[in-house]
Amino acid sequence: MDHSTTDPTDPTDPANPMGLEDDSGAVLKTVGKQIRLWRETAKMRQAELARAIGYSDEQVSSVECGRRTPSDRFLEKADEVLGAGGKIAQFKEDVAETRYPPKTRNLAKLEAGAVELDWYGSHNLHGLLQTEEYARALYGMRRPTFTEDEIEGHVAGRMARQAIFERKPAPALLFVQEEATLRRPLGGKMVLRRQLERLLTIGQLRHVQLQVMPTETEEHAGMGGEIQLLKLKDGAVLGYSGGHNTSRVSADPKHVQVLELQYGTIRAQALTPRESLAFIEKLLGET
């Protein structure tokens, strides 16, 4: 459920397995309407507000129409000039979420409702485990290429999702990583070193279990590709399995049951969490 090239508008997209709606447009329209109402109450024209807060007429118009995402500074200055007493500035957090790609917002919503996340990956580190440098290097390698703004939007969204580690009550987070993903120096050796240090820190958290699947293993139940299970508060379980350019996501109990069996076997075949942290520490010393 963590591919960077999936289509968030596809109802079968693993980033949007429950058909979650993208409500960013509604948020921007609500914020724009509030600014317009406060401006009209203050008996100011758009041009007057624009001059007062240091933005162009077109920018103010676009924000009020919900076509443009206002910056934190825009909201703060508009709140101050219009005497809104914090009622405009309070939208900063809501607006910040609209700057992230739709896929990232959908993932964050699903993860916010999870009590357990189980993941096996053979190609990259899971997004929740990545450092900012690693994530930026990964998005920078994407083909077709992202623009710099798109890369920064994806990275910011990925980092925001990592708030799940501080969530209370804490969800159970289980990761099995292929050894190869811990050796591949995406972004360079120093980026890899800091990434391994990050894994050692995360692996110490009591609600996190981080395991390594050694390359030398002779039996491996995960040769079919990535697996993820997302267990939600209401008891529903979403299962995802995918290989290169193929994916399947389902809440069908039969499909989920197969994935749970495969995932349980993968965990049994991998190094234990204690052995895995020792292995990562050894890799760090060699890098």
PDB file of C-alpha atoms in Angstrom:
ATOM      1  CA  MET A   1       0.000   0.000   0.000  1.00  0.00           C
ATOM      2  CA  ASP A   2       2.966   2.266  -0.270  1.00  0.00           C
ATOM      3  CA  HIS A   3       3.837   2.447  -3.958  1.00  0.00           C
ATOM      4  CA  SER A   4       4.739   5.910  -5.217  1.00  0.00           C
ATOM      5  CA  THR A   5       3.331   5.427  -8.713  1.00  0.00           C
ATOM      6  CA  THR A   6      -0.191   4.114  -8.044  1.00  0.00           C
ATOM      7  CA  ASP A   7      -3.200   6.026  -9.337  1.00  0.00           C
ATOM      8  CA  PRO A   8      -5.230   7.551  -6.470  1.00  0.00           C
ATOM      9  CA  THR A   9      -8.284   7.888  -8.707  1.00  0.00           C
ATOM     10  CA  ASP A  10      -8.409   4.141  -9.382  1.00  0.00           C
ATOM     11  CA  PRO A  11     -10.981   2.413  -7.121  1.00  0.00           C
ATOM     12  CA  THR A  12      -8.687  -0.610  -6.981  1.00  0.00           C
ATOM     13  CA  ASP A  13      -5.656   1.491  -6.082  1.00  0.00           C
ATOM     14  CA  PRO A  14      -4.032   0.126  -2.903  1.00  0.00           C
ATOM     15  CA  ALA A  15      -3.646   3.701  -1.722  1.00  0.00           C
ATOM     16  CA  ASN A  16      -7.434   4.120  -1.870  1.00  0.00           C
ATOM     17  CA  PRO A  17      -8.857   0.635  -1.250  1.00  0.00           C
ATOM     18  CA  MET A  18     -12.046   1.861   0.381  1.00  0.00           C
ATOM     19  CA  GLY A  19     -12.847   4.449  -2.290  1.00  0.00           C
ATOM     20  CA  LEU A  20     -12.056   7.359   0.015  1.00  0.00           C
ATOM     21  CA  GLU A  21     -13.068  10.672  -1.463  1.00  0.00           C
ATOM     22  CA  ASP A  22     -10.534  13.441  -1.965  1.00  0.00           C
ATOM     23  CA  ASP A  23     -12.062  16.296   0.081  1.00  0.00           C
ATOM     24  CA  SER A  24      -9.233  18.782  -0.484  1.00  0.00           C
ATOM     25  CA  GLY A  25     -11.341  20.835  -2.902  1.00  0.00           C
ATOM     26  CA  ALA A  26     -14.120  21.188  -0.335  1.00  0.00           C
ATOM     27  CA  VAL A  27     -11.613  22.302   2.301  1.00  0.00           C
ATOM     28  CA  LEU A  28     -10.176  25.008   0.040  1.00  0.00           C
ATOM     29  CA  LYS A  29     -13.647  26.239  -0.917  1.00  0.00           C
ATOM     30  CA  THR A  30     -14.656  26.436   2.758  1.00  0.00           C
ATOM     31  CA  VAL A  31     -11.532  28.386   3.670  1.00  0.00           C
ATOM     32  CA  GLY A  32     -11.971  30.700   0.675  1.00  0.00           C
ATOM     33  CA  LYS A  33     -15.597  31.368   1.591  1.00  0.00           C
ATOM     34  CA  GLN A  34     -14.629  32.237   5.177  1.00  0.00           C
ATOM     35  CA  ILE A  35     -11.994  34.696   3.993  1.00  0.00           C
ATOM     36  CA  ARG A  36     -14.467  36.313   1.604  1.00  0.00           C
ATOM     37  CA  LEU A  37     -17.105  36.650   4.361  1.00  0.00           C
ATOM     38  CA  TRP A  38     -14.625  38.227   6.766  1.00  0.00           C
ATOM     39  CA  ARG A  39     -13.425  40.580   4.003  1.00  0.00           C
ATOM     40  CA  GLU A  40     -16.965  41.665   3.149  1.00  0.00           C
ATOM     41  CA  THR A  41     -17.758  42.164   6.832  1.00  0.00           C
ATOM     42  CA  ALA A  42     -14.697  44.417   7.025  1.00  0.00           C
ATOM     43  CA  LYS A  43     -16.024  46.245   3.928  1.00  0.00           C
ATOM     44  CA  MET A  44     -12.804  45.645   2.000  1.00  0.00           C
ATOM     45  CA  ARG A  45     -12.383  44.926  -1.690  1.00  0.00           C
ATOM     46  CA  GLN A  46     -10.156  42.090  -2.876  1.00  0.00           C
ATOM     47  CA  ALA A  47      -7.589  44.592  -4.116  1.00  0.00           C
ATOM     48  CA  GLU A  48      -7.502  46.306  -0.724  1.00  0.00           C
ATOM     49  CA  LEU A  49      -7.012  43.032   1.110  1.00  0.00           C
ATOM     50  CA  ALA A  50      -4.310  42.028  -1.362  1.00  0.00           C
ATOM     51  CA  ARG A  51      -2.329  45.224  -0.702  1.00  0.00           C
ATOM     52  CA  ALA A  52      -2.798  44.935   3.054  1.00  0.00           C
ATOM     53  CA  ILE A  53      -1.432  41.385   3.280  1.00  0.00           C
ATOM     54  CA  GLY A  54       1.207  41.676   0.540  1.00  0.00           C
ATOM     55  CA  TYR A  55      -0.290  39.417  -2.128  1.00  0.00           C
ATOM     56  CA  SER A  56      -1.608  40.062  -5.639  1.00  0.00           C
ATOM     57  CA  ASP A  57      -5.270  40.621  -6.511  1.00  0.00           C
ATOM     58  CA  GLU A  58      -5.209  37.376  -8.505  1.00  0.00           C
ATOM     59  CA  GLN A  59      -3.889  35.385  -5.546  1.00  0.00           C
ATOM     60  CA  VAL A  60      -6.596  36.666  -3.223  1.00  0.00           C
ATOM     61  CA  SER A  61      -9.264  35.975  -5.844  1.00  0.00           C
ATOM     62  CA  SER A  62      -7.978  32.451  -6.451  1.00  0.00           C
ATOM     63  CA  VAL A  63      -7.902  31.661  -2.722  1.00  0.00           C
ATOM     64  CA  GLU A  64     -11.428  32.975  -2.177  1.00  0.00           C
ATOM     65  CA  CYS A  65     -12.681  30.839  -5.087  1.00  0.00           C
ATOM     66  CA  GLY A  66     -10.962  27.731  -3.713  1.00  0.00           C
ATOM     67  CA  ARG A  67      -8.667  27.435  -6.727  1.00  0.00           C
ATOM     68  CA  ARG A  68      -5.421  28.102  -4.850  1.00  0.00           C
ATOM     69  CA  THR A  69      -3.966  26.698  -1.627  1.00  0.00           C
ATOM     70  CA  PRO A  70      -3.132  29.605   0.709  1.00  0.00           C
ATOM     71  CA  SER A  71       0.178  29.583   2.557  1.00  0.00           C
ATOM     72  CA  ASP A  72       0.353  29.756   6.346  1.00  0.00           C
ATOM     73  CA  ARG A  73       1.543  33.351   6.008  1.00  0.00           C
ATOM     74  CA  PHE A  74      -1.450  34.236   3.817  1.00  0.00           C
ATOM     75  CA  LEU A  75      -3.857  32.857   6.432  1.00  0.00           C
ATOM     76  CA  GLU A  76      -2.049  34.559   9.314  1.00  0.00           C
ATOM     77  CA  LYS A  77      -1.928  37.948   7.595  1.00  0.00           C
ATOM     78  CA  ALA A  78      -5.562  37.747   6.445  1.00  0.00           C
ATOM     79  CA  ASP A  79      -6.606  36.831   9.989  1.00  0.00           C
ATOM     80  CA  GLU A  80      -4.681  39.800  11.389  1.00  0.00           C
ATOM     81  CA  VAL A  81      -5.858  42.381   8.816  1.00  0.00           C
ATOM     82  CA  LEU A  82      -9.503  41.258   8.915  1.00  0.00           C
ATOM     83  CA  GLY A  83      -9.594  41.020  12.715  1.00  0.00           C
ATOM     84  CA  ALA A  84     -10.766  37.416  12.639  1.00  0.00           C
ATOM     85  CA  GLY A  85      -9.295  36.599  16.031  1.00  0.00           C
ATOM     86  CA  GLY A  86      -7.778  33.301  14.916  1.00  0.00           C
ATOM     87  CA  LYS A  87     -10.843  32.045  13.045  1.00  0.00           C
ATOM     88  CA  ILE A  88      -8.982  32.160   9.703  1.00  0.00           C
ATOM     89  CA  ALA A  89      -5.576  31.133  11.020  1.00  0.00           C
ATOM     90  CA  GLN A  90      -7.127  28.034  12.599  1.00  0.00           C
ATOM     91  CA  PHE A  91      -7.470  26.529   9.107  1.00  0.00           C
ATOM     92  CA  LYS A  92      -3.676  26.187   8.734  1.00  0.00           C
ATOM     93  CA  GLU A  93      -3.616  22.515   9.705  1.00  0.00           C
ATOM     94  CA  ASP A  94      -6.545  21.615   7.437  1.00  0.00           C
ATOM     95  CA  VAL A  95      -5.028  23.502   4.522  1.00  0.00           C
ATOM     96  CA  ALA A  96      -1.612  21.899   5.103  1.00  0.00           C
ATOM     97  CA  GLU A  97      -3.108  18.472   4.395  1.00  0.00           C
ATOM     98  CA  THR A  98      -4.378  19.619   0.982  1.00  0.00           C
ATOM     99  CA  ARG A  99      -0.781  20.278  -0.110  1.00  0.00           C
ATOM    100  CA  TYR A 100      -0.054  16.549   0.022  1.00  0.00           C
ATOM    101  CA  PRO A 101      -0.800  14.259  -2.940  1.00  0.00           C
ATOM    102  CA  PRO A 102      -4.276  12.618  -2.791  1.00  0.00           C
ATOM    103  CA  LYS A 103      -2.702   9.179  -2.406  1.00  0.00           C
ATOM    104  CA  THR A 104      -0.859  10.335   0.706  1.00  0.00           C
ATOM    105  CA  ARG A 105      -4.018  11.770   2.250  1.00  0.00           C
ATOM    106  CA  ASN A 106      -5.874   8.513   1.643  1.00  0.00           C
ATOM    107  CA  LEU A 107      -3.085   6.473   3.200  1.00  0.00           C
ATOM    108  CA  ALA A 108      -3.005   8.763   6.221  1.00  0.00           C
ATOM    109  CA  LYS A 109      -6.775   8.357   6.707  1.00  0.00           C
ATOM    110  CA  LEU A 110      -6.541   4.576   6.573  1.00  0.00           C
ATOM    111  CA  GLU A 111      -3.538   4.449   8.878  1.00  0.00           C
ATOM    112  CA  ALA A 112      -5.273   6.777  11.340  1.00  0.00           C
ATOM    113  CA  GLY A 113      -8.031   4.181  11.671  1.00  0.00           C
ATOM    114  CA  ALA A 114      -5.704   1.198  12.013  1.00  0.00           C
ATOM    115  CA  VAL A 115      -5.035  -0.752  15.181  1.00  0.00           C
ATOM    116  CA  GLU A 116      -2.451  -2.913  13.431  1.00  0.00           C
ATOM    117  CA  LEU A 117      -0.397  -2.654  10.262  1.00  0.00           C
ATOM    118  CA  ASP A 118       1.497  -5.685   8.941  1.00  0.00           C
ATOM    119  CA  TRP A 119       3.872  -5.222   6.019  1.00  0.00           C
ATOM    120  CA  TYR A 120       6.387  -7.223   4.010  1.00  0.00           C
ATOM    121  CA  GLY A 121       8.417  -5.515   1.309  1.00  0.00           C
ATOM    122  CA  SER A 122      11.142  -6.690  -1.001  1.00  0.00           C
ATOM    123  CA  HIS A 123      11.926  -3.570  -3.002  1.00  0.00           C
ATOM    124  CA  ASN A 124      11.967  -0.438  -0.822  1.00  0.00           C
ATOM    125  CA  LEU A 125      11.707   0.431   2.820  1.00  0.00           C
ATOM    126  CA  HIS A 126       8.142   1.128   3.893  1.00  0.00           C
ATOM    127  CA  GLY A 127       7.297   4.840   3.760  1.00  0.00           C
ATOM    128  CA  LEU A 128       6.692   4.968   7.508  1.00  0.00           C
ATOM    129  CA  LEU A 129      10.279   3.834   8.088  1.00  0.00           C
ATOM    130  CA  GLN A 130      11.996   6.188   5.660  1.00  0.00           C
ATOM    131  CA  THR A 131      14.095   9.183   6.575  1.00  0.00           C
ATOM    132  CA  GLU A 132      13.415  12.418   4.697  1.00  0.00           C
ATOM    133  CA  GLU A 133      16.670  12.029   2.741  1.00  0.00           C
ATOM    134  CA  TYR A 134      15.854   8.460   1.710  1.00  0.00           C
ATOM    135  CA  ALA A 135      12.331   9.402   0.643  1.00  0.00           C
ATOM    136  CA  ARG A 136      13.599  12.353  -1.394  1.00  0.00           C
ATOM    137  CA  ALA A 137      16.174  10.148  -3.140  1.00  0.00           C
ATOM    138  CA  LEU A 138      13.497   7.562  -3.890  1.00  0.00           C
ATOM    139  CA  TYR A 139      11.076  10.070  -5.407  1.00  0.00           C
ATOM    140  CA  GLY A 140      13.937  11.685  -7.308  1.00  0.00           C
ATOM    141  CA  MET A 141      14.568   8.376  -9.110  1.00  0.00           C
ATOM    142  CA  ARG A 142      10.985   8.025 -10.263  1.00  0.00           C
ATOM    143  CA  ARG A 143      10.346   7.674 -14.009  1.00  0.00           C
ATOM    144  CA  PRO A 144       8.564   9.515 -15.535  1.00  0.00           C
ATOM    145  CA  THR A 145      10.166  12.186 -13.395  1.00  0.00           C
ATOM    146  CA  PHE A 146       8.433  14.323 -10.797  1.00  0.00           C
ATOM    147  CA  THR A 147       8.959  18.086 -10.703  1.00  0.00           C
ATOM    148  CA  GLU A 148      10.790  19.499  -7.684  1.00  0.00           C
ATOM    149  CA  ASP A 149       7.479  20.717  -6.244  1.00  0.00           C
ATOM    150  CA  GLU A 150       5.929  17.276  -6.703  1.00  0.00           C
ATOM    151  CA  ILE A 151       8.887  15.625  -4.999  1.00  0.00           C
ATOM    152  CA  GLU A 152       8.658  17.988  -2.036  1.00  0.00           C
ATOM    153  CA  GLY A 153       4.893  17.426  -1.787  1.00  0.00           C
ATOM    154  CA  HIS A 154       5.344  13.658  -1.710  1.00  0.00           C
ATOM    155  CA  VAL A 155       8.177  13.836   0.815  1.00  0.00           C
ATOM    156  CA  ALA A 156       6.265  16.207   3.104  1.00  0.00           C
ATOM    157  CA  GLY A 157       3.228  13.940   2.992  1.00  0.00           C
ATOM    158  CA  ARG A 158       5.304  10.856   3.748  1.00  0.00           C
ATOM    159  CA  MET A 159       6.941  12.543   6.738  1.00  0.00           C
ATOM    160  CA  ALA A 160       3.557  13.722   8.035  1.00  0.00           C
ATOM    161  CA  ARG A 161       2.267  10.131   8.019  1.00  0.00           C
ATOM    162  CA  GLN A 162       5.007   9.159  10.448  1.00  0.00           C
ATOM    163  CA  ALA A 163       3.048  10.846  13.223  1.00  0.00           C
ATOM    164  CA  ILE A 164       1.495   7.378  13.573  1.00  0.00           C
ATOM    165  CA  PHE A 165       4.495   6.410  15.734  1.00  0.00           C
ATOM    166  CA  GLU A 166       3.424   8.950  18.384  1.00  0.00           C
ATOM    167  CA  ARG A 167      -0.297   8.149  18.174  1.00  0.00           C
ATOM    168  CA  LYS A 168      -2.090   7.139  21.363  1.00  0.00           C
ATOM    169  CA  PRO A 169      -3.300   4.514  21.773  1.00  0.00           C
ATOM    170  CA  ALA A 170      -0.387   3.207  19.738  1.00  0.00           C
ATOM    171  CA  PRO A 171      -1.186   0.824  16.880  1.00  0.00           C
ATOM    172  CA  ALA A 172       0.866  -2.342  16.443  1.00  0.00           C
ATOM    173  CA  LEU A 173       3.287  -1.811  13.554  1.00  0.00           C
ATOM    174  CA  LEU A 174       4.941  -4.927  12.121  1.00  0.00           C
ATOM    175  CA  PHE A 175       7.501  -4.731   9.314  1.00  0.00           C
ATOM    176  CA  VAL A 176       9.505  -7.427   7.527  1.00  0.00           C
ATOM    177  CA  GLN A 177      12.219  -6.024   5.265  1.00  0.00           C
ATOM    178  CA  GLU A 178      14.355  -7.907   2.775  1.00  0.00           C
ATOM    179  CA  GLU A 179      18.068  -7.722   3.537  1.00  0.00           C
ATOM    180  CA  ALA A 180      18.668  -6.225   0.085  1.00  0.00           C
ATOM    181  CA  THR A 181      16.607  -3.128   0.962  1.00  0.00           C
ATOM    182  CA  LEU A 182      18.945  -2.479   3.892  1.00  0.00           C
ATOM    183  CA  ARG A 183      22.067  -2.744   1.755  1.00  0.00           C
ATOM    184  CA  ARG A 184      21.019  -0.708  -1.290  1.00  0.00           C
ATOM    185  CA  PRO A 185      22.588   2.787  -0.880  1.00  0.00           C
ATOM    186  CA  LEU A 186      19.779   4.858  -2.386  1.00  0.00           C
ATOM    187  CA  GLY A 187      20.919   8.473  -2.218  1.00  0.00           C
ATOM    188  CA  GLY A 188      24.467   7.479  -1.223  1.00  0.00           C
ATOM    189  CA  LYS A 189      26.206   5.819   1.693  1.00  0.00           C
ATOM    190  CA  MET A 190      25.608   8.616   4.199  1.00  0.00           C
ATOM    191  CA  VAL A 191      21.879   8.559   3.431  1.00  0.00           C
ATOM    192  CA  LEU A 192      21.928   4.804   3.994  1.00  0.00           C
ATOM    193  CA  ARG A 193      23.820   5.180   7.272  1.00  0.00           C
ATOM    194  CA  ARG A 194      21.265   7.638   8.633  1.00  0.00           C
ATOM    195  CA  GLN A 195      18.483   5.383   7.387  1.00  0.00           C
ATOM    196  CA  LEU A 196      19.909   2.398   9.273  1.00  0.00           C
ATOM    197  CA  GLU A 197      20.234   4.552  12.387  1.00  0.00           C
ATOM    198  CA  ARG A 198      16.582   5.507  12.010  1.00  0.00           C
ATOM    199  CA  LEU A 199      15.591   1.829  11.798  1.00  0.00           C
ATOM    200  CA  LEU A 200      17.495   1.055  14.981  1.00  0.00           C
ATOM    201  CA  THR A 201      15.636   3.856  16.776  1.00  0.00           C
ATOM    202  CA  ILE A 202      12.206   2.801  15.488  1.00  0.00           C
ATOM    203  CA  GLY A 203      12.932  -0.847  16.234  1.00  0.00           C
ATOM    204  CA  GLN A 204      13.279  -0.013  19.947  1.00  0.00           C
ATOM    205  CA  LEU A 205       9.669   1.208  20.195  1.00  0.00           C
ATOM    206  CA  ARG A 206       7.508  -1.256  22.119  1.00  0.00           C
ATOM    207  CA  HIS A 207       4.644  -1.190  19.609  1.00  0.00           C
ATOM    208  CA  VAL A 208       6.970  -1.779  16.637  1.00  0.00           C
ATOM    209  CA  GLN A 209       8.364  -5.105  15.496  1.00  0.00           C
ATOM    210  CA  LEU A 210      10.993  -4.822  12.788  1.00  0.00           C
ATOM    211  CA  GLN A 211      12.294  -8.029  11.193  1.00  0.00           C
ATOM    212  CA  VAL A 212      14.817  -8.762   8.465  1.00  0.00           C
ATOM    213  CA  MET A 213      14.439 -11.518   5.875  1.00  0.00           C
ATOM    214  CA  PRO A 214      18.022 -12.664   5.181  1.00  0.00           C
ATOM    215  CA  THR A 215      19.010 -13.209   1.570  1.00  0.00           C
ATOM    216  CA  GLU A 216      20.501 -16.600   2.395  1.00  0.00           C
ATOM    217  CA  THR A 217      17.170 -18.076   3.540  1.00  0.00           C
ATOM    218  CA  GLU A 218      16.266 -21.254   1.641  1.00  0.00           C
ATOM    219  CA  GLU A 219      12.501 -21.065   2.217  1.00  0.00           C
ATOM    220  CA  HIS A 220      10.541 -17.908   1.545  1.00  0.00           C
ATOM    221  CA  ALA A 221       6.756 -17.472   1.494  1.00  0.00           C
ATOM    222  CA  GLY A 222       6.958 -13.943   0.100  1.00  0.00           C
ATOM    223  CA  MET A 223       8.303 -14.579  -3.367  1.00  0.00           C
ATOM    224  CA  GLY A 224       5.038 -13.340  -4.884  1.00  0.00           C
ATOM    225  CA  GLY A 225       5.776  -9.735  -3.906  1.00  0.00           C
ATOM    226  CA  GLU A 226       4.692  -7.145  -1.386  1.00  0.00           C
ATOM    227  CA  ILE A 227       2.064  -7.932   1.257  1.00  0.00           C
ATOM    228  CA  GLN A 228       0.231  -5.567   3.573  1.00  0.00           C
ATOM    229  CA  LEU A 229      -2.568  -6.109   6.058  1.00  0.00           C
ATOM    230  CA  LEU A 230      -4.365  -3.157   7.588  1.00  0.00           C
ATOM    231  CA  LYS A 231      -6.546  -4.012  10.585  1.00  0.00           C
ATOM    232  CA  LEU A 232      -9.052  -1.265  11.349  1.00  0.00           C
ATOM    233  CA  LYS A 233     -10.788  -0.202  14.548  1.00  0.00           C
ATOM    234  CA  ASP A 234     -14.149  -1.561  13.396  1.00  0.00           C
ATOM    235  CA  GLY A 235     -12.703  -5.051  12.944  1.00  0.00           C
ATOM    236  CA  ALA A 236     -12.392  -4.863   9.161  1.00  0.00           C
ATOM    237  CA  VAL A 237      -9.168  -6.113   7.601  1.00  0.00           C
ATOM    238  CA  LEU A 238      -7.818  -4.891   4.269  1.00  0.00           C
ATOM    239  CA  GLY A 239      -5.313  -7.058   2.450  1.00  0.00           C
ATOM    240  CA  TYR A 240      -2.973  -5.975  -0.297  1.00  0.00           C
ATOM    241  CA  SER A 241      -0.615  -8.007  -2.440  1.00  0.00           C
ATOM    242  CA  GLY A 242       1.391  -6.767  -5.366  1.00  0.00           C
ATOM    243  CA  GLY A 243       4.282  -7.307  -7.716  1.00  0.00           C
ATOM    244  CA  HIS A 244       5.752  -5.172 -10.491  1.00  0.00           C
ATOM    245  CA  ASN A 245       2.923  -3.242 -12.256  1.00  0.00           C
ATOM    246  CA  THR A 246       0.308  -5.527 -10.673  1.00  0.00           C
ATOM    247  CA  SER A 247      -1.628  -5.177  -7.460  1.00  0.00           C
ATOM    248  CA  ARG A 248      -4.687  -6.475  -5.711  1.00  0.00           C
ATOM    249  CA  VAL A 249      -6.428  -5.008  -2.708  1.00  0.00           C
ATOM    250  CA  SER A 250      -9.408  -6.595  -1.030  1.00  0.00           C
ATOM    251  CA  ALA A 251     -11.511  -6.855   2.102  1.00  0.00           C
ATOM    252  CA  ASP A 252     -12.686 -10.319   0.991  1.00  0.00           C
ATOM    253  CA  PRO A 253     -12.145 -12.637   4.019  1.00  0.00           C
ATOM    254  CA  LYS A 254     -10.881 -15.468   1.785  1.00  0.00           C
ATOM    255  CA  HIS A 255      -8.225 -13.283   0.170  1.00  0.00           C
ATOM    256  CA  VAL A 256      -7.271 -11.744   3.502  1.00  0.00           C
ATOM    257  CA  GLN A 257      -7.010 -15.179   5.100  1.00  0.00           C
ATOM    258  CA  VAL A 258      -4.495 -16.285   2.455  1.00  0.00           C
ATOM    259  CA  LEU A 259      -2.415 -13.158   2.990  1.00  0.00           C
ATOM    260  CA  GLU A 260      -2.476 -13.610   6.757  1.00  0.00           C
ATOM    261  CA  LEU A 261      -1.203 -17.174   6.325  1.00  0.00           C
ATOM    262  CA  GLN A 262       1.556 -15.997   3.984  1.00  0.00           C
ATOM    263  CA  TYR A 263       2.526 -13.128   6.255  1.00  0.00           C
ATOM    264  CA  GLY A 264       2.644 -15.340   9.334  1.00  0.00           C
ATOM    265  CA  THR A 265       4.947 -17.739   7.488  1.00  0.00           C
ATOM    266  CA  ILE A 266       7.183 -14.884   6.321  1.00  0.00           C
ATOM    267  CA  ARG A 267       7.556 -13.651   9.902  1.00  0.00           C
ATOM    268  CA  ALA A 268       8.441 -17.146  11.085  1.00  0.00           C
ATOM    269  CA  GLN A 269      11.094 -17.469   8.354  1.00  0.00           C
ATOM    270  CA  ALA A 270      12.657 -14.065   9.042  1.00  0.00           C
ATOM    271  CA  LEU A 271      15.083 -13.147  11.798  1.00  0.00           C
ATOM    272  CA  THR A 272      13.445 -12.367  15.142  1.00  0.00           C
ATOM    273  CA  PRO A 273      13.093  -8.678  16.087  1.00  0.00           C
ATOM    274  CA  ARG A 274      16.066  -8.952  18.459  1.00  0.00           C
ATOM    275  CA  GLU A 275      18.197 -10.715  15.841  1.00  0.00           C
ATOM    276  CA  SER A 276      17.099  -8.175  13.238  1.00  0.00           C
ATOM    277  CA  LEU A 277      18.222  -5.166  15.267  1.00  0.00           C
ATOM    278  CA  ALA A 278      21.586  -6.847  15.811  1.00  0.00           C
ATOM    279  CA  PHE A 279      21.798  -7.495  12.067  1.00  0.00           C
ATOM    280  CA  ILE A 280      20.992  -3.856  11.230  1.00  0.00           C
ATOM    281  CA  GLU A 281      23.589  -2.678  13.741  1.00  0.00           C
ATOM    282  CA  LYS A 282      26.152  -4.924  12.059  1.00  0.00           C
ATOM    283  CA  LEU A 283      25.235  -3.485   8.635  1.00  0.00           C
ATOM    284  CA  LEU A 284      25.609   0.023  10.023  1.00  0.00           C
ATOM    285  CA  GLY A 285      29.126  -0.817  11.156  1.00  0.00           C
ATOM    286  CA  GLU A 286      29.970  -2.059   7.669  1.00  0.00           C
ATOM    287  CA  THR A 287      28.510   0.943   5.828  1.00  0.00           C
TER     288      THR A 287
END
